[in-house]
Coordinates of C-alpha atoms in Angstrom, one line a residue:
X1 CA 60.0 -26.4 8.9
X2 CA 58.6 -23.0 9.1
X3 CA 56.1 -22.7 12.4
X4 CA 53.2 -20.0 12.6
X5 CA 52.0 -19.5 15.9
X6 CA 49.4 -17.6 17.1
X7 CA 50.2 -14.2 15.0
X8 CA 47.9 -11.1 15.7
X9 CA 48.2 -7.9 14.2
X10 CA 45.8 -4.7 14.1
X11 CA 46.2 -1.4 12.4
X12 CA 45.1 1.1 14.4
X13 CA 41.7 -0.5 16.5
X14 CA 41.4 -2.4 13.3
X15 CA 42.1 -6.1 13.6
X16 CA 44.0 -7.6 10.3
X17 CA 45.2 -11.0 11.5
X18 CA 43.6 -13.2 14.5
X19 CA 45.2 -15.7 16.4
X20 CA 47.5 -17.2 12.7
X21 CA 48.9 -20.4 13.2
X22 CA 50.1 -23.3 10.7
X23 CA 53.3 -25.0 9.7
X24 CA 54.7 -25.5 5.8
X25 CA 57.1 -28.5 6.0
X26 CA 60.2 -28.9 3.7
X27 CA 59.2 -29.2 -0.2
X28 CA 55.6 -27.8 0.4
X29 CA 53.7 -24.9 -1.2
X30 CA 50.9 -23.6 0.2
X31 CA 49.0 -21.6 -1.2
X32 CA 47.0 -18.5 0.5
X33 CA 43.8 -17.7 -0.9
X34 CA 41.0 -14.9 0.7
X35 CA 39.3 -12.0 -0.4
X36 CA 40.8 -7.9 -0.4
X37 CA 41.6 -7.0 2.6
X38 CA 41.5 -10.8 4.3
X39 CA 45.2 -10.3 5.5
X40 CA 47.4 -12.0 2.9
X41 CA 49.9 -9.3 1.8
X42 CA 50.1 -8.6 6.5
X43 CA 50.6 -12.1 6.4
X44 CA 53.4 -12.5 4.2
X45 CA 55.2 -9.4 5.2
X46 CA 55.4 -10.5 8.9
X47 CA 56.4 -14.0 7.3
X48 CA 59.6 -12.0 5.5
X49 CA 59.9 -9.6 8.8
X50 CA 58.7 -6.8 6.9
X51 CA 55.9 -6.2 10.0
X52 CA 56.1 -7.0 13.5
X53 CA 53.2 -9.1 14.4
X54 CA 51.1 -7.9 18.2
X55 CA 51.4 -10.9 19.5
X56 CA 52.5 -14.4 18.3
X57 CA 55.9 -16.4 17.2
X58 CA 57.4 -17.3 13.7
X59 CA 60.4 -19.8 13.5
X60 CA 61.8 -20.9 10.3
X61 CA 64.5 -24.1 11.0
X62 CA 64.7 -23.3 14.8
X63 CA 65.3 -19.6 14.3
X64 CA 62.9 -17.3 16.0
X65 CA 62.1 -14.5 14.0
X66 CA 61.4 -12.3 16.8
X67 CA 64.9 -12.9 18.9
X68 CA 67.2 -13.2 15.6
X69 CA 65.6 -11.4 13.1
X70 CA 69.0 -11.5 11.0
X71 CA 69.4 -15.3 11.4
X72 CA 65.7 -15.9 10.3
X73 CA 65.8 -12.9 7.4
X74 CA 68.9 -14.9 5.6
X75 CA 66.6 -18.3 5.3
X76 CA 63.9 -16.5 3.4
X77 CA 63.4 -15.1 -0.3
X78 CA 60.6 -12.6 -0.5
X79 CA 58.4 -11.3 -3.3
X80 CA 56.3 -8.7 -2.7
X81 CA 52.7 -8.1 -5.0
X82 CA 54.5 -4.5 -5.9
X83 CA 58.3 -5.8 -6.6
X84 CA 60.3 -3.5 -9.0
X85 CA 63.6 -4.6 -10.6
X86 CA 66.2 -1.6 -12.3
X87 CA 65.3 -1.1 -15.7
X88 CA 68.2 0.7 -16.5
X89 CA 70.5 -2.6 -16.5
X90 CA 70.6 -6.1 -18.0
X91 CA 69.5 -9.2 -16.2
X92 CA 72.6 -10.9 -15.4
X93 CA 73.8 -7.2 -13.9
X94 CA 71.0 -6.9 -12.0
X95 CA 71.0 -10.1 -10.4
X96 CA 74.7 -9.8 -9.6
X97 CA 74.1 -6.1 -8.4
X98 CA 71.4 -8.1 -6.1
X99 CA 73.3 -11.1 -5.1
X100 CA 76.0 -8.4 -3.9
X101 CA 73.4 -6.5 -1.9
X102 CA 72.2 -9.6 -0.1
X103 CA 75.9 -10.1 1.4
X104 CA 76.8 -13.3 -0.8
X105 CA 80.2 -13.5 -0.9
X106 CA 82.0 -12.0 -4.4
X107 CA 83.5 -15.8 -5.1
X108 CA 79.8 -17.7 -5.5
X109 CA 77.8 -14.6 -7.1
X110 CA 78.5 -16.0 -10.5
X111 CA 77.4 -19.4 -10.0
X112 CA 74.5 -17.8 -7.7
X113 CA 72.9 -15.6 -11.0
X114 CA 73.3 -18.6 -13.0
X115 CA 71.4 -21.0 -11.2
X116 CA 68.6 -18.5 -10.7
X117 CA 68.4 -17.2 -14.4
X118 CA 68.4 -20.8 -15.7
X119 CA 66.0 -22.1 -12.9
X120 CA 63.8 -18.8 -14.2
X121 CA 64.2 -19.8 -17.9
X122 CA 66.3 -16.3 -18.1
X123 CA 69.5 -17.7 -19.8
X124 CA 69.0 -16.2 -23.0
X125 CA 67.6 -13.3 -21.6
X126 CA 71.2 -12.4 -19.7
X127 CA 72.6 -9.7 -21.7
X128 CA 68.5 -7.9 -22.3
X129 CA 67.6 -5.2 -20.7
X130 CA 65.2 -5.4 -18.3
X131 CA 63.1 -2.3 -19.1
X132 CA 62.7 -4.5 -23.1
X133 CA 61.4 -7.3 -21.3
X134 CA 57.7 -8.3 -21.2
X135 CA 55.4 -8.3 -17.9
X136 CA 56.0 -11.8 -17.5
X137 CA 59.6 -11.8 -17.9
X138 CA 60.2 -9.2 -15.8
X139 CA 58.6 -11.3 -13.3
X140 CA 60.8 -14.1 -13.8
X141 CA 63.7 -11.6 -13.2
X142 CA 61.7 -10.7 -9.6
X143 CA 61.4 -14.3 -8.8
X144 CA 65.2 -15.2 -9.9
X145 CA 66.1 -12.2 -7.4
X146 CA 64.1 -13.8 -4.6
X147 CA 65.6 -17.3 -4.9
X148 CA 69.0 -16.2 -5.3
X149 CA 70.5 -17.2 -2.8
X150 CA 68.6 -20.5 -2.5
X151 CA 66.3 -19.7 0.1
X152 CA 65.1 -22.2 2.8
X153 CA 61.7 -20.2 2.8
X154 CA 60.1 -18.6 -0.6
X155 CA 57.3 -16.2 0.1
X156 CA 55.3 -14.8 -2.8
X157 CA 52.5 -12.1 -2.6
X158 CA 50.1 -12.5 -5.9
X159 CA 52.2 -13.7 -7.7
X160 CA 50.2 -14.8 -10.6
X161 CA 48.6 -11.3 -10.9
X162 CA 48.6 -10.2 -14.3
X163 CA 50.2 -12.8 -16.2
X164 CA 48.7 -14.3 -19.1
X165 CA 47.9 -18.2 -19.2
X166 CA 51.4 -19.4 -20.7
X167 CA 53.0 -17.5 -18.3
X168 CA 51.5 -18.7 -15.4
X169 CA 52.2 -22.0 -16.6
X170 CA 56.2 -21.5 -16.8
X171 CA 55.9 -19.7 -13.6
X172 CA 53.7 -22.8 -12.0
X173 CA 57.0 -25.2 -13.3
X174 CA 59.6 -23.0 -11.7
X175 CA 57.6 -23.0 -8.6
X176 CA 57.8 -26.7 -8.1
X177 CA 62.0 -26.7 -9.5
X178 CA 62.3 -24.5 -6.5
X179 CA 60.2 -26.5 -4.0
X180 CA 63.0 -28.8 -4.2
X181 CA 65.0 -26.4 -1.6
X182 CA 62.6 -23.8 -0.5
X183 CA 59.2 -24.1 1.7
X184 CA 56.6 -21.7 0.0
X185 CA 53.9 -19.9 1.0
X186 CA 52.5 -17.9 -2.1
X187 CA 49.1 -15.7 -2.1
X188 CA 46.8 -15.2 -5.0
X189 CA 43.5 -14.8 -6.7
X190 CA 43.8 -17.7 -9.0
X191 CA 42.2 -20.8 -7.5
X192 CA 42.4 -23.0 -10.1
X193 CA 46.1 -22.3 -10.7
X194 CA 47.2 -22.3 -8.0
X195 CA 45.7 -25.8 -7.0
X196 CA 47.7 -27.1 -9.6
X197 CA 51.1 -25.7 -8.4
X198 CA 50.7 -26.3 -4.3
X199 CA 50.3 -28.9 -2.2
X200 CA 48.0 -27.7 0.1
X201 CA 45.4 -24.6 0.5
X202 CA 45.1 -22.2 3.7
X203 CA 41.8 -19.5 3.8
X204 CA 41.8 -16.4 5.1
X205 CA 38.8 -14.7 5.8
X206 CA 38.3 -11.6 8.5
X207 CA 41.8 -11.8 9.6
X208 CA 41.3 -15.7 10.7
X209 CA 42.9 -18.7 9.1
X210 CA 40.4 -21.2 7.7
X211 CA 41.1 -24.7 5.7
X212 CA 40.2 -26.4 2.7
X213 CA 41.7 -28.4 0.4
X214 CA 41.2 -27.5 -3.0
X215 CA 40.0 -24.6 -5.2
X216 CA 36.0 -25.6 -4.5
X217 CA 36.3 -25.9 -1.0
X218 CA 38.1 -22.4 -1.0
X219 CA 34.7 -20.6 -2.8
X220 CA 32.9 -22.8 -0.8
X221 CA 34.1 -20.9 2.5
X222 CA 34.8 -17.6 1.0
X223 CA 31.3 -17.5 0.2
X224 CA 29.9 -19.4 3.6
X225 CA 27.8 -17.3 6.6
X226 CA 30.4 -18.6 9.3
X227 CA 27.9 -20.4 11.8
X228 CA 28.5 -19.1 15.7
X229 CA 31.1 -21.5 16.0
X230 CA 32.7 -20.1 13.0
X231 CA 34.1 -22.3 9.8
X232 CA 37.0 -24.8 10.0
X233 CA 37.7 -26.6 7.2
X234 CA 36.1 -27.3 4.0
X235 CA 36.8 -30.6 1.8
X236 CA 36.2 -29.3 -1.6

């Protein structure tokens, strides 16, 4: 179970997240949905320990980010809107090269690139190079990287950006292979997509965490005038 408490974070004077708090339970993918600049990307790298949040708590399984950053960091996979993978060498090299950086031990690296390339329909692509590999492939190769070591925690940052419809599709079926092991949080512009691929939606919207629960109720409050009490939650 990965628990979000009360997370605040400002840049400067300017508040990005206020007062963040929800849980993703074993085998669920939420997905996070808001407008530029609503907090997603903040909100995913304080969820992969990238930023310190002002004030608030994440635990992932009883590990507190905050107290054992080390603990919680070797739960989580992590793929950032901007991830880059070496073009210079194959995929199977690369995702060894990776595995090795992570600190698996030499012994289950083998068996680690092989689960993740054939999880990521990336089998036949073992001995390309990854510079000859299409958008969408290469972000198969990003995503095998993040789950390579079987993650208990998957968190993806717009991760259907730029994909064409087929792959989105593939990309939708390794999501829910993977939610067999990993909790996921993934962020996007994509409503309709990613409705089909999570189990539940979260909204944000001026730094503060609204619900709905599916793609309609998502335009519905991205495009509300929040009332003085402000918006909760939205049935779609």
């Amino acid at each position: 179970m990965l628990e979000v408490k009360h997370i605040s974070f400002s840049w400067g004077r300017a508040p990005l997240l206020d007062d963040v708090s929800f849980t993703v339970a074993p085998g669920e993918t939420v997905a996070l949905a808001g407008a530029n600049g609503a907090g997603k990307t903040t909100l995913l790298r304080i969820l992969a320990g990238v930023c310190v949040p002002a004030s608030g708590t994440v635990v992932g399984d009883a590990v507190d980010m905050l107290r054992t950053p080390l603990r919680y960091r070797r739960l989580l996979g992590y793929l950032p809107e901007s991830a880059a993978v070496e073009p210079g060498m194959t995929v199977k090299d690369y995702l060894k090269y990776r595995a090795n950086l992570k600190g698996e031990v030499p012994k289950k690296i083998r068996h680690r690139v092989l689960e993740a390339m054939d999880l990521c329909g990336l089998s036949a692509r073992a001995d390309a190079r990854v510079d000859a590999l299409s958008q969408g492939l290469r972000k198969r190769v990003a995503l095998a990287d993040a789950i390579l070591l079987r993650p208990r925690f998957l968190f993806l940052d717009d991760l259907l950006a730029g994909l064409d419809a087929g792959t989105r599709l593939s990309v939708g079926r390794i999501l829910r292979s993977v939610s067999s092991f990993a909790a996921i949080v993934v962020s996007g512009h994509e409503l309709d997509e990613l409705q089909e691929l999570s189990t539940k939606f979260l909204v944000l919207k001026d730094g503060r965490l609204l619900g709905a629960k599916t793609a309609a109720g998502v335009r519905t409050l991205l495009t509300a005038v929040p009332s003085r009490k402000g918006v909760t939650e939205a049935d779609g």
